[in-house]
Amino acid sequence: MISKPRGTRDFTPEEMRKRRWLEQKMRSIFEKYGYEEISTPTIEHLDLFTLKSGEGIIEETYAFEDKAGRKLALRPELTAPVMRFYVERFQMETKPIKFYYFGNCFRYDRPQKGRYREFWQFGCELIGSDKPEAIAELIAMAYNILRESGLRNIILRVGNLDILRRFLDGIGARDAEIMRLIDKKDFEELEKKMEEKEFKEFMNFIEIKKIEEIEYEEADRMKEIFEFLEEFAIPYNLDLSIARGLDYYIGVVFEIDAPKLGAEKQICGGGEYNLVPLLGGRKIPTAGFAIGFDRTLLALETEGFKFEEEYKPVYIAYMEGMIKEAIKIVRMVRQHDIKAEMDLMRRSISKSLEYANKKGFNKVIIVAPDEWKKNKVVLKDMEKREQKEVEIESLPHLLKNQA
RNA sequence: GCCCGGGUGGUGUAGCGGUAACAUAGGGGACUGUGGAUCCCCUGUCUCGGGUUCAAAUCCCGACCCGGGCCCCA
């Protein structure tokens, strides 16, 4: 037997119903903010990702050579492809540009709860404005997408790399390794890397919860962003310890967690970055975020969220020798855009009803010879346990009203 | 890549050296024109590969996959 590759998943109809529901929900919210959907290829040149994140990421990327020897990769994320698309096609477009996307990504990781080798990301990029209200709206949208999807237990943390870097410069402790340790919140190692006095200052610094306490000029813009976030009615927490390892992140960064998820609790991350020049485009403000679709769904399920149920099709059962008549009925009903399925097992009426009952159909049409002669069928309501003979012509009307 | 735990019908479990079992689900029937109960019949299982043994689902090793954590998280 051949099973699915490690870290990938099959989705049952029940799971797909939930996924489609959430997908449509999130899509509609992006649209509500005026973002437009784009899509990029599943495979890209490997260089697109190494350029952005360094050679180190190859180990965790599905990288391969095609038959012509090109170095390609299954995309491990979507920001770089979208920026590539922007540089190739949209540099001269009216600003701001607001793109959103939904797609599968691949990382060669050790799978665990909420972490798969094939996973789905929703995300967006805002190109052309770095005004405080633009960043505030972006963060507000991220937060609201999760809230309006039904999540109740989420925490938004907002940091600022300009301020963090300024501070580290001030105590002479800025380097890549320290940024990495801050990102990991590995304070024990940090203590070893810094002088005692510096470390104390640092710990005091990241404890700051009010932006007013920071005196750098970089804090002014941050203050304004927070004012606007309040205007957008978004509860936020200042967290100056958000570091993000990579150099092209600048300015505001933010993360949203669903604390109940455990080790893999971050469901959204984003901020301002500077990637366009790396890809050969003209420098322009860019910011965005990505939402872990699978984790969001997991978080919803953990919170016991009730997903809407779709209405059931009408089920058409028939007496022996009435198959063609049943087909006529199922055709006619479907032509009126009513979901319908007919018995495909040649079941007896008794078994058909047992089946309809088990599968949760509410409406059943029984096609039988006596009624057929009168241009009628039996319409049965499974829940009310009632049935009546109805004119065939009246079926679409009756079914639509009762859907 | 590392550490720990686990893989028995579709699903959930028992068995833990000696005939693979139970529940549930699926198909059919008892009920020849009417559903949730009952009864009967049928289908279907030890993740894979080595090893130990007279004998392995069971013990050992490895692989694969799943779960929890570490690393990483663009």
Coordinates of C-alpha atoms (C1' of nucleotides) in Angstrom, one line a residue:
Chain A
M1 CA 0.0 0.0 0.0
I2 CA 1.2 3.5 -0.8
S3 CA 0.6 6.1 1.8
K4 CA 0.8 9.9 1.6
P5 CA 4.2 11.5 2.0
R6 CA 5.3 12.4 5.5
G7 CA 3.9 15.7 6.7
T8 CA 1.2 15.9 4.1
R9 CA -2.5 15.4 4.7
D10 CA -5.6 14.1 3.0
F11 CA -8.8 16.0 3.8
T12 CA -12.1 14.4 4.4
P13 CA -15.4 15.9 3.1
E14 CA -16.0 17.1 6.7
E15 CA -12.6 18.8 6.9
M16 CA -13.0 20.3 3.4
R17 CA -16.3 21.8 4.5
K18 CA -14.6 23.6 7.3
R19 CA -11.6 24.6 5.2
R20 CA -13.8 26.0 2.5
W21 CA -15.8 27.9 5.0
L22 CA -12.8 29.4 6.6
E23 CA -11.2 30.1 3.3
Q24 CA -14.3 32.0 2.1
K25 CA -14.6 33.8 5.3
M26 CA -11.0 35.1 5.2
R27 CA -11.2 35.9 1.5
S28 CA -14.3 38.1 2.1
I29 CA -12.5 40.1 4.9
F30 CA -9.5 40.8 2.7
E31 CA -11.9 42.0 0.0
K32 CA -13.7 44.1 2.5
Y33 CA -10.5 46.0 3.1
G34 CA -10.0 46.5 -0.7
Y35 CA -7.3 43.8 -1.2
E36 CA -7.3 41.9 -4.4
E37 CA -6.4 38.3 -4.8
I38 CA -3.4 37.2 -6.8
S39 CA -1.8 33.8 -7.3
T40 CA 1.8 32.7 -8.1
P41 CA 3.3 29.4 -9.1
T42 CA 3.9 26.6 -6.7
I43 CA 7.5 26.2 -7.9
E44 CA 10.0 29.1 -8.2
H45 CA 13.7 29.5 -8.8
L46 CA 15.5 28.5 -5.7
D47 CA 17.5 31.7 -5.9
L48 CA 14.3 33.7 -5.1
F49 CA 14.4 32.2 -1.6
T50 CA 18.1 32.0 -1.0
L51 CA 18.4 35.7 -2.0
K52 CA 15.9 36.5 0.6
S53 CA 16.8 34.2 3.4
G54 CA 20.3 32.9 2.7
E55 CA 21.7 29.6 1.8
G56 CA 20.8 28.2 5.1
I57 CA 17.2 27.7 4.2
I58 CA 18.0 25.1 1.5
E59 CA 18.1 22.4 4.1
E60 CA 14.5 23.1 5.0
T61 CA 13.3 23.7 1.4
Y62 CA 12.0 21.2 -1.1
A63 CA 14.7 22.1 -3.6
F64 CA 15.4 20.1 -6.8
E65 CA 16.7 20.3 -10.3
D66 CA 14.4 20.0 -13.3
K67 CA 15.2 18.0 -16.4
A68 CA 17.1 20.9 -17.8
G69 CA 19.2 21.3 -14.7
R70 CA 17.4 24.4 -13.4
K71 CA 17.5 24.8 -9.6
L72 CA 13.9 25.0 -8.5
A73 CA 12.1 24.9 -5.2
L74 CA 8.6 24.3 -3.9
R75 CA 7.7 27.7 -2.4
P76 CA 8.4 27.8 1.4
E77 CA 6.5 31.0 1.8
L78 CA 4.6 33.5 -0.4
T79 CA 6.1 37.0 0.4
A80 CA 9.1 36.6 -1.9
P81 CA 7.0 35.3 -4.9
V82 CA 4.6 38.1 -4.5
M83 CA 7.4 40.6 -4.4
R84 CA 8.9 39.0 -7.5
F85 CA 5.5 39.3 -9.2
Y86 CA 5.3 43.0 -8.1
V87 CA 8.8 43.8 -9.5
E88 CA 8.0 42.0 -12.7
R89 CA 4.6 43.5 -13.4
F90 CA 3.3 46.2 -11.1
Q91 CA 6.0 48.7 -10.3
M92 CA 4.3 51.4 -12.3
E93 CA 0.8 50.7 -10.9
T94 CA -1.0 53.3 -8.9
K95 CA -0.2 53.1 -5.2
P96 CA -1.0 51.8 -2.7
I97 CA -1.1 48.2 -4.1
K98 CA -3.0 45.8 -1.9
F99 CA -2.6 42.1 -2.8
Y100 CA -3.8 39.1 -0.9
Y101 CA -3.2 35.4 -1.6
F102 CA -4.0 32.0 -0.4
G103 CA -1.8 29.0 -1.3
N104 CA 0.0 25.9 -0.2
C105 CA 3.7 26.1 0.9
F106 CA 6.3 23.5 1.6
R107 CA 8.9 23.1 4.2
Y108 CA 11.1 20.2 5.0
D109 CA 10.5 20.2 8.7
R110 CA 9.9 17.7 11.4
P111 CA 6.1 17.5 11.4
Q112 CA 4.2 18.0 14.7
K113 CA 1.0 19.4 15.9
G114 CA 0.1 22.4 13.7
R115 CA 3.2 22.0 11.6
Y116 CA 3.1 20.1 8.3
R117 CA 5.4 19.8 5.4
E118 CA 2.6 21.0 3.1
F119 CA 0.7 23.8 4.7
W120 CA -1.5 26.7 3.7
Q121 CA -1.0 30.4 4.1
F122 CA -3.3 33.3 3.8
G123 CA -1.4 36.6 3.5
C124 CA -1.2 40.0 2.0
E125 CA 1.2 42.7 1.0
L126 CA 0.7 46.4 1.2
I127 CA 3.0 48.2 -1.3
G128 CA 3.6 51.9 -1.5
S129 CA 2.7 53.4 1.8
D130 CA 4.4 53.3 5.2
K131 CA 2.1 56.0 6.7
P132 CA 1.2 55.1 10.3
E133 CA -2.5 54.7 9.4
A134 CA -1.5 52.3 6.6
I135 CA 0.5 50.1 9.1
A136 CA -2.3 50.4 11.7
E137 CA -4.9 49.3 9.2
L138 CA -2.8 46.4 8.1
I139 CA -2.4 45.2 11.7
A140 CA -6.1 45.8 12.4
M141 CA -7.0 43.7 9.4
A142 CA -4.9 40.8 10.5
Y143 CA -6.5 40.9 13.9
N144 CA -10.0 41.2 12.6
I145 CA -9.6 38.4 10.1
L146 CA -8.9 36.1 13.0
R147 CA -11.6 37.5 15.2
E148 CA -14.2 37.5 12.5
S149 CA -13.3 34.0 11.6
G150 CA -14.6 33.2 15.1
L151 CA -11.4 33.0 17.2
R152 CA -11.9 34.3 20.7
N153 CA -8.6 33.7 22.4
I154 CA -5.8 35.5 20.5
I155 CA -3.1 37.9 21.5
L156 CA -1.5 40.6 19.4
R157 CA 2.0 41.7 20.1
V158 CA 3.6 44.6 18.2
G159 CA 7.2 45.5 18.3
N160 CA 9.6 47.7 16.4
L161 CA 13.0 46.7 15.0
D162 CA 14.2 50.3 14.5
I163 CA 13.7 50.9 18.2
L164 CA 15.2 47.6 19.2
R165 CA 18.3 48.1 17.0
R166 CA 18.7 51.7 18.2
F167 CA 18.7 50.4 21.8
L168 CA 21.2 47.6 21.0
D169 CA 23.5 50.1 19.3
G170 CA 23.2 52.2 22.4
I171 CA 24.6 49.5 24.6
G172 CA 26.9 48.2 21.9
A173 CA 25.3 44.8 21.7
R174 CA 23.9 44.7 18.2
D175 CA 24.8 41.7 16.1
A176 CA 23.0 38.9 14.3
E177 CA 23.6 36.3 17.0
I178 CA 22.0 38.5 19.6
M179 CA 19.1 39.2 17.4
R180 CA 18.6 35.5 16.9
L181 CA 18.7 34.9 20.7
I182 CA 16.2 37.7 21.3
D183 CA 13.9 36.2 18.7
K184 CA 14.1 32.9 20.4
K185 CA 13.7 34.5 23.9
D186 CA 16.7 32.6 25.1
F187 CA 17.6 34.9 27.9
E188 CA 20.0 32.5 29.6
E189 CA 22.3 32.6 26.6
L190 CA 21.8 36.3 26.2
E191 CA 23.0 36.9 29.8
K192 CA 26.2 35.1 28.9
K193 CA 26.7 37.2 25.7
M194 CA 26.2 40.6 27.4
E195 CA 27.8 42.5 30.2
E196 CA 25.9 42.3 33.4
K197 CA 24.9 46.0 33.2
E198 CA 23.9 45.7 29.5
F199 CA 21.8 42.7 30.2
K200 CA 19.9 44.4 33.0
E201 CA 19.3 47.4 30.8
F202 CA 18.1 45.1 28.1
M203 CA 15.7 43.2 30.4
N204 CA 14.3 46.5 31.6
F205 CA 14.0 47.7 28.0
I206 CA 11.9 44.7 26.8
E207 CA 9.7 45.0 29.8
I208 CA 8.5 48.4 28.6
K209 CA 4.8 48.3 28.0
K210 CA 4.1 51.9 27.1
I211 CA 5.6 53.5 24.0
E212 CA 5.6 56.9 25.8
E213 CA 8.5 55.7 27.9
I214 CA 10.8 55.5 24.9
E215 CA 12.6 58.7 24.0
Y216 CA 14.0 57.8 20.6
E217 CA 12.6 59.7 17.7
E218 CA 11.6 56.3 16.1
A219 CA 9.0 56.1 18.9
D220 CA 7.0 59.0 17.5
R221 CA 5.8 57.1 14.5
M222 CA 5.1 54.1 16.7
K223 CA 3.0 56.3 19.0
E224 CA 0.9 57.4 16.1
I225 CA 0.5 53.8 14.9
F226 CA -0.8 52.9 18.3
E227 CA -3.2 55.8 18.4
F228 CA -4.6 54.7 15.1
L229 CA -4.8 51.1 16.3
E230 CA -6.9 52.3 19.2
E231 CA -9.1 54.1 16.7
F232 CA -9.5 50.8 14.9
A233 CA -10.5 49.4 18.3
I234 CA -7.7 46.8 18.3
P235 CA -6.3 45.6 21.6
Y236 CA -2.5 45.4 21.3
N237 CA 0.5 44.7 23.5
L238 CA 3.8 46.4 23.0
D239 CA 6.5 43.8 22.8
L240 CA 10.0 45.1 22.1
S241 CA 11.4 41.6 22.2
I242 CA 10.0 40.7 18.8
A243 CA 13.3 40.4 16.8
R244 CA 12.9 38.4 13.6
G245 CA 16.3 37.0 12.6
L246 CA 16.5 38.4 9.1
D247 CA 18.0 41.7 8.0
Y248 CA 15.4 42.8 5.6
Y249 CA 12.8 43.3 8.3
I250 CA 12.5 46.9 9.4
G251 CA 10.3 49.0 11.5
V252 CA 7.1 47.6 12.8
V253 CA 6.8 43.9 13.3
F254 CA 3.9 42.0 14.9
E255 CA 2.8 38.5 15.8
I256 CA -0.6 37.0 16.8
D257 CA -0.7 33.9 19.0
A258 CA -3.4 31.4 19.8
P259 CA -2.0 30.5 23.3
K260 CA -4.1 27.3 23.5
L261 CA -2.2 25.7 20.6
G262 CA 1.0 24.9 22.6
A263 CA 4.4 24.8 21.0
E264 CA 3.2 25.9 17.6
K265 CA 0.9 28.7 18.7
Q266 CA 1.8 31.5 16.4
I267 CA -0.9 31.9 13.8
C268 CA 0.1 35.2 12.2
G269 CA 3.3 37.1 11.7
G270 CA 4.2 40.2 9.7
G271 CA 5.5 43.6 9.6
E272 CA 7.5 46.0 7.4
Y273 CA 10.3 44.7 5.3
N274 CA 12.6 45.8 2.5
L275 CA 12.8 43.1 -0.1
V276 CA 12.1 44.9 -3.4
P277 CA 15.6 46.2 -4.0
L278 CA 17.0 42.7 -3.4
L279 CA 14.9 41.5 -6.3
G280 CA 16.0 44.3 -8.5
G281 CA 13.1 46.7 -8.1
R282 CA 13.0 50.3 -7.1
K283 CA 12.9 50.9 -3.3
I284 CA 9.4 51.3 -2.0
P285 CA 7.7 50.8 1.3
T286 CA 6.3 47.3 1.8
A287 CA 4.6 45.6 4.6
G288 CA 2.5 42.5 5.0
F289 CA 1.6 39.5 7.0
A290 CA 0.9 35.8 6.7
I291 CA -1.7 33.8 8.5
G292 CA -1.2 30.1 9.1
F293 CA -4.4 28.7 7.7
D294 CA -4.1 25.2 9.2
R295 CA -3.3 26.5 12.7
T296 CA -6.1 29.0 12.6
L297 CA -8.5 26.1 11.8
L298 CA -6.9 24.0 14.6
A299 CA -7.3 26.9 17.0
L300 CA -11.0 27.3 16.0
E301 CA -11.6 23.6 16.6
T302 CA -9.7 23.8 19.9
E303 CA -12.1 26.6 21.0
G304 CA -15.0 24.4 20.1
F305 CA -16.2 26.6 17.2
K306 CA -19.5 25.6 15.6
F307 CA -19.1 25.5 11.8
E308 CA -22.2 26.2 9.8
E309 CA -23.7 23.2 8.2
E310 CA -24.6 23.2 4.6
Y311 CA -28.1 22.3 3.6
K312 CA -28.6 18.7 2.6
P313 CA -29.6 17.6 -0.9
V314 CA -33.0 16.1 -1.6
Y315 CA -32.8 12.4 -1.8
I316 CA -34.7 10.6 -4.5
A317 CA -35.8 7.0 -3.8
Y318 CA -37.8 5.0 -6.3
M319 CA -39.8 1.8 -6.5
E320 CA -38.7 -1.1 -8.6
G321 CA -38.9 -0.4 -12.3
M322 CA -39.0 3.4 -11.8
I323 CA -35.3 4.3 -12.5
K324 CA -35.9 6.3 -15.6
E325 CA -38.7 8.2 -13.9
A326 CA -36.4 8.9 -10.9
I327 CA -33.8 10.3 -13.3
K328 CA -36.4 12.6 -14.8
I329 CA -37.2 13.9 -11.3
V330 CA -33.5 14.4 -10.3
R331 CA -32.8 16.2 -13.6
M332 CA -35.8 18.4 -13.2
V333 CA -34.9 19.4 -9.6
R334 CA -31.3 20.0 -10.4
Q335 CA -32.2 22.3 -13.3
H336 CA -33.8 24.5 -10.6
D337 CA -30.4 24.6 -8.8
I338 CA -31.6 22.4 -6.0
K339 CA -29.1 19.9 -4.7
A340 CA -30.4 16.4 -5.3
E341 CA -29.1 12.9 -5.3
M342 CA -30.9 9.7 -6.3
D343 CA -30.4 6.2 -5.1
L344 CA -27.5 4.6 -7.0
M345 CA -27.7 1.2 -5.1
R346 CA -31.0 0.0 -6.3
R347 CA -32.1 -0.2 -2.7
S348 CA -35.6 -1.2 -1.6
I349 CA -37.7 1.6 -0.3
S350 CA -37.2 0.4 3.2
K351 CA -33.4 0.5 2.8
S352 CA -33.5 3.8 1.0
L353 CA -35.3 5.4 3.9
E354 CA -32.9 3.8 6.3
Y355 CA -30.1 5.3 4.2
A356 CA -31.7 8.7 4.0
N357 CA -32.2 8.7 7.7
K358 CA -28.6 7.7 8.5
K359 CA -27.2 10.3 6.1
G360 CA -29.3 13.0 7.5
F361 CA -31.4 13.9 4.5
N362 CA -34.4 15.9 5.5
K363 CA -36.4 15.7 2.3
V364 CA -37.0 12.5 0.3
I365 CA -38.9 12.1 -2.9
I366 CA -40.3 8.7 -3.5
V367 CA -41.1 7.9 -7.2
A368 CA -43.7 5.2 -7.3
P369 CA -46.0 3.8 -10.1
D370 CA -49.4 4.7 -8.7
E371 CA -48.6 8.3 -8.0
W372 CA -46.6 8.6 -11.3
K373 CA -49.8 7.8 -13.2
K374 CA -51.4 10.9 -11.6
N375 CA -48.3 13.1 -12.4
K376 CA -47.4 12.9 -8.7
V377 CA -44.6 11.8 -6.4
V378 CA -44.4 11.4 -2.7
L379 CA -42.6 14.1 -0.8
K380 CA -41.5 13.1 2.6
D381 CA -40.2 15.1 5.5
M382 CA -37.9 12.9 7.5
E383 CA -37.8 15.0 10.6
K384 CA -41.5 15.6 10.8
R385 CA -42.1 12.0 9.7
E386 CA -44.8 13.4 7.4
Q387 CA -45.4 12.7 3.7
K388 CA -47.8 13.8 1.0
E389 CA -48.5 13.3 -2.6
V390 CA -47.5 16.4 -4.7
E391 CA -47.7 17.4 -8.3
I392 CA -44.4 16.9 -10.0
E393 CA -44.5 20.5 -11.4
S394 CA -44.8 21.9 -7.9
L395 CA -41.6 20.2 -6.7
P396 CA -39.1 23.0 -7.4
H397 CA -41.3 25.5 -5.6
L398 CA -41.9 23.3 -2.6
L399 CA -38.3 22.3 -2.2
K400 CA -37.0 25.9 -2.5
N401 CA -39.3 27.1 0.1
Q402 CA -38.3 24.4 2.5
A403 CA -34.6 24.4 1.9
Chain B
rG1 C1' 18.4 16.4 12.3
rC2 C1' 17.7 15.0 18.0
rC3 C1' 14.8 13.0 22.5
rC4 C1' 10.3 10.5 24.3
rG5 C1' 5.7 7.7 23.4
rG6 C1' 2.8 5.0 19.9
rG7 C1' 1.1 2.0 15.2
rU8 C1' -4.2 -4.6 15.6
rG9 C1' -10.6 -4.6 10.3
rG10 C1' -12.9 2.0 7.6
rU11 C1' -13.2 3.8 13.0
rG12 C1' -12.4 2.7 18.4
rU13 C1' -10.3 -1.1 21.3
rA14 C1' -8.8 -6.3 23.6
rG15 C1' -5.0 -9.8 23.1
rC16 C1' 1.3 -9.0 24.8
rG17 C1' 5.0 -16.0 22.7
rG18 C1' 0.7 -21.0 21.0
rU19 C1' -6.6 -20.9 16.5
rA20 C1' -6.6 -12.9 15.9
rA21 C1' -11.2 -11.1 19.2
rC22 C1' -15.0 -7.4 20.5
rA23 C1' -17.8 -3.0 19.5
rU24 C1' -19.1 0.1 15.7
rA25 C1' -19.3 1.2 10.5
rG26 C1' -20.3 -0.9 5.3
rG27 C1' -23.4 -4.4 1.9
rG28 C1' -27.6 -7.8 1.9
rG29 C1' -31.9 -10.2 4.1
rA30 C1' -36.1 -11.2 7.8
rC31 C1' -40.2 -6.8 6.2
rU32 C1' -43.0 -8.5 -1.8
rG33 C1' -45.0 0.4 -1.3
rU34 C1' -42.0 3.4 3.7
rG35 C1' -36.7 5.3 8.2
rG36 C1' -34.1 5.4 13.7
rA37 C1' -35.5 -1.0 17.3
rU38 C1' -34.4 -6.3 16.9
rC39 C1' -32.4 -10.7 14.7
rC40 C1' -29.5 -13.3 10.8
rC41 C1' -25.8 -13.6 6.9
rC42 C1' -21.6 -11.4 4.2
rU43 C1' -17.2 -8.2 3.6
rG44 C1' -12.8 -6.6 6.0
rU45 C1' -7.3 -6.4 10.3
rC46 C1' -1.9 -7.3 13.2
rU47 C1' 2.4 -0.6 9.1
rC48 C1' 6.8 -2.8 6.5
rG49 C1' 11.5 -5.5 6.4
rG50 C1' 15.0 -8.4 8.9
rG51 C1' 16.3 -11.4 13.4
rU52 C1' 15.4 -14.7 17.9
rU53 C1' 12.1 -19.2 18.4
rC54 C1' 9.4 -25.5 17.2
rA55 C1' 6.0 -21.2 17.1
rA56 C1' 5.9 -13.8 16.7
rA57 C1' 0.5 -9.2 16.6
rU58 C1' 3.3 -10.3 21.0
rC59 C1' 10.5 -10.4 22.1
rC60 C1' 14.9 -7.8 19.5
rC61 C1' 16.9 -4.4 15.5
rG62 C1' 15.9 -1.2 11.5
rA63 C1' 12.7 1.6 8.2
rC64 C1' 8.1 4.1 7.5
rC65 C1' 4.1 6.8 9.6
rC66 C1' 1.5 9.3 13.8
rG67 C1' 1.6 12.2 18.6
rG68 C1' 4.4 15.4 22.3
rG69 C1' 8.9 18.2 22.8
rC70 C1' 13.9 20.2 21.0
rC71 C1' 16.3 22.5 16.7
rC72 C1' 14.4 25.6 13.0
rC73 C1' 10.5 28.7 11.8
rA74 C1' 11.8 32.9 5.9

